[in-house]
Amino acid sequence: MSISFDKVFGIHQHTMRVRNERAEVIAGNLANADTPGFKARDIDFNEALIQQAKLLEEDPSPVKMVKTSSAHMDIKDLQRDPELIMKYRLPYQADTGNGNTVEVSTERMNYTSNSIEYQATMKFLNGRISKLMAALKTGA
């Protein structure tokens, strides 16, 4: 009997990826806090999950694409449109004059919040894995 990760972990495995991508975007915002003209961006987490859920509903087991070169793109790279989930952040305070929209305090708060949510998802997945391991040990 095979175990499907989608059935065991549900959407949580995908939330880890989205949270990781969001952390990278926010870290990029913080790194460019002093760059003139830089526009802060963020990932719309809800939109990313909706998009992933639609992909899973439409085709839970897509036909395998044959790649003749390691340089070819993977089909999974084509299924998700990052521009739909990546948004420009609207600043809370007026522009400082250099066109940069990064507000360091807001970015730090978002990064911390995202990290806490990432850790919560990690704990949930670790609990699921522990339960699977316990079930496999008792069944063996």
Short mmCIF file of C-alpha atoms in Angstrom, two decimals:
data_model
loop_
_atom_site.label_atom_id
_atom_site.label_comp_id
_atom_site.label_asym_id
_atom_site.label_seq_id
_atom_site.Cartn_x
_atom_site.Cartn_y
_atom_site.Cartn_z
CA MET A 1 0.00 0.00 0.00
CA SER A 2 1.52 3.32 -1.05
CA ILE A 3 1.21 6.54 0.89
CA SER A 4 0.42 9.75 -0.97
CA PHE A 5 2.12 12.80 0.49
CA ASP A 6 -0.73 14.98 -0.77
CA LYS A 7 -3.19 12.94 1.28
CA VAL A 8 -0.99 12.80 4.38
CA PHE A 9 0.23 16.40 4.44
CA GLY A 10 -2.54 18.13 2.50
CA ILE A 11 -1.89 21.73 1.61
CA HIS A 12 0.69 22.13 4.40
CA GLN A 13 3.58 20.93 2.27
CA HIS A 14 2.79 23.69 -0.21
CA THR A 15 2.47 26.33 2.51
CA MET A 16 6.08 25.62 3.49
CA ARG A 17 7.24 26.49 -0.02
CA VAL A 18 5.16 29.66 -0.16
CA ARG A 19 6.34 30.77 3.29
CA ASN A 20 9.95 30.16 2.22
CA GLU A 21 9.48 32.19 -0.97
CA ARG A 22 7.83 34.97 1.03
CA ALA A 23 10.77 35.05 3.44
CA GLU A 24 13.13 35.50 0.49
CA VAL A 25 11.05 38.37 -0.92
CA ILE A 26 10.86 40.16 2.44
CA ALA A 27 14.59 39.65 3.02
CA GLY A 28 15.20 41.18 -0.41
CA ASN A 29 13.09 44.17 0.59
CA LEU A 30 15.14 44.62 3.76
CA ALA A 31 18.40 44.29 1.84
CA ASN A 32 17.27 47.07 -0.51
CA ALA A 33 15.95 49.44 2.17
CA ASP A 34 18.46 52.12 1.14
CA THR A 35 18.33 51.53 -2.62
CA PRO A 36 16.85 54.59 -4.37
CA GLY A 37 13.73 53.75 -6.37
CA PHE A 38 13.36 50.22 -5.00
CA LYS A 39 9.72 49.12 -4.67
CA ALA A 40 8.90 46.75 -1.82
CA ARG A 41 7.09 43.58 -2.88
CA ASP A 42 5.32 40.77 -1.07
CA ILE A 43 3.70 37.47 -1.88
CA ASP A 44 -0.06 37.29 -1.56
CA PHE A 45 -0.15 34.13 0.57
CA ASN A 46 -3.89 33.54 0.13
CA GLU A 47 -3.67 33.88 -3.65
CA ALA A 48 -0.71 31.49 -3.74
CA LEU A 49 -2.64 28.83 -1.81
CA ILE A 50 -5.75 29.29 -3.93
CA GLN A 51 -3.63 28.90 -7.05
CA GLN A 52 -1.98 25.74 -5.66
CA ALA A 53 -5.32 24.23 -4.64
CA LYS A 54 -6.68 24.82 -8.15
CA LEU A 55 -3.67 23.07 -9.64
CA LEU A 56 -4.20 20.07 -7.38
CA GLU A 57 -7.91 19.91 -8.20
CA GLU A 58 -7.41 20.24 -11.94
CA ASP A 59 -4.75 17.60 -12.37
CA PRO A 60 -3.57 15.80 -9.22
CA SER A 61 -1.32 13.46 -11.22
CA PRO A 62 -0.10 15.21 -14.38
CA VAL A 63 1.39 13.29 -17.26
CA LYS A 64 5.15 13.09 -16.89
CA MET A 65 7.01 15.35 -19.27
CA VAL A 66 10.01 13.80 -20.98
CA LYS A 67 13.10 15.98 -20.75
CA THR A 68 15.90 15.35 -23.22
CA SER A 69 18.23 17.87 -21.59
CA SER A 70 18.86 18.93 -18.00
CA ALA A 71 18.54 22.54 -19.22
CA HIS A 72 14.86 22.06 -20.09
CA MET A 73 12.31 23.63 -17.76
CA ASP A 74 10.18 21.42 -15.56
CA ILE A 75 6.42 21.46 -16.15
CA LYS A 76 5.88 22.56 -12.54
CA ASP A 77 7.74 25.79 -13.32
CA LEU A 78 5.16 26.61 -15.97
CA GLN A 79 2.06 25.87 -13.91
CA ARG A 80 2.47 28.62 -11.34
CA ASP A 81 2.45 32.26 -12.33
CA PRO A 82 4.48 34.15 -9.71
CA GLU A 83 3.25 37.51 -11.01
CA LEU A 84 -0.28 36.66 -9.85
CA ILE A 85 0.87 36.21 -6.27
CA MET A 86 3.64 38.84 -6.15
CA LYS A 87 2.31 42.29 -5.28
CA TYR A 88 3.88 45.68 -4.69
CA ARG A 89 3.54 46.80 -1.09
CA LEU A 90 1.80 50.12 -0.48
CA PRO A 91 3.76 52.13 2.08
CA TYR A 92 2.03 53.38 5.22
CA GLN A 93 4.00 56.63 5.23
CA ALA A 94 4.76 59.06 2.45
CA ASP A 95 7.79 58.64 0.20
CA THR A 96 11.11 59.82 1.60
CA GLY A 97 12.04 61.46 -1.68
CA ASN A 98 14.19 58.74 -3.23
CA GLY A 99 11.30 56.61 -4.51
CA ASN A 100 12.01 53.71 -2.17
CA THR A 101 8.86 52.14 -0.64
CA VAL A 102 10.59 49.84 1.88
CA GLU A 103 9.55 50.51 5.46
CA VAL A 104 12.03 48.60 7.59
CA SER A 105 9.77 48.26 10.63
CA THR A 106 6.93 46.86 8.49
CA GLU A 107 9.26 44.45 6.71
CA ARG A 108 10.72 43.22 10.01
CA MET A 109 7.23 42.66 11.42
CA ASN A 110 6.18 40.76 8.29
CA TYR A 111 9.36 38.69 8.32
CA THR A 112 8.86 37.77 11.98
CA SER A 113 5.20 36.92 11.43
CA ASN A 114 6.07 34.78 8.40
CA SER A 115 8.79 32.99 10.39
CA ILE A 116 6.37 32.18 13.22
CA GLU A 117 3.82 30.82 10.74
CA TYR A 118 6.57 28.81 9.02
CA GLN A 119 7.57 27.29 12.37
CA ALA A 120 3.94 26.45 13.20
CA THR A 121 3.54 24.64 9.88
CA MET A 122 6.84 22.83 10.48
CA LYS A 123 5.65 21.63 13.90
CA PHE A 124 2.38 20.44 12.38
CA LEU A 125 4.21 18.50 9.66
CA ASN A 126 6.65 17.05 12.19
CA GLY A 127 3.67 15.82 14.22
CA ARG A 128 2.21 14.15 11.12
CA ILE A 129 5.55 12.50 10.33
CA SER A 130 5.89 11.27 13.92
CA LYS A 131 2.42 9.74 13.77
CA LEU A 132 3.27 8.02 10.47
CA MET A 133 6.49 6.65 11.89
CA ALA A 134 4.68 5.36 14.98
CA ALA A 135 2.06 3.69 12.80
CA LEU A 136 4.73 2.08 10.63
CA LYS A 137 6.62 0.79 13.69
CA THR A 138 3.53 -0.75 15.26
CA GLY A 139 2.41 -2.25 11.95
CA ALA A 140 5.80 -3.83 11.21
#
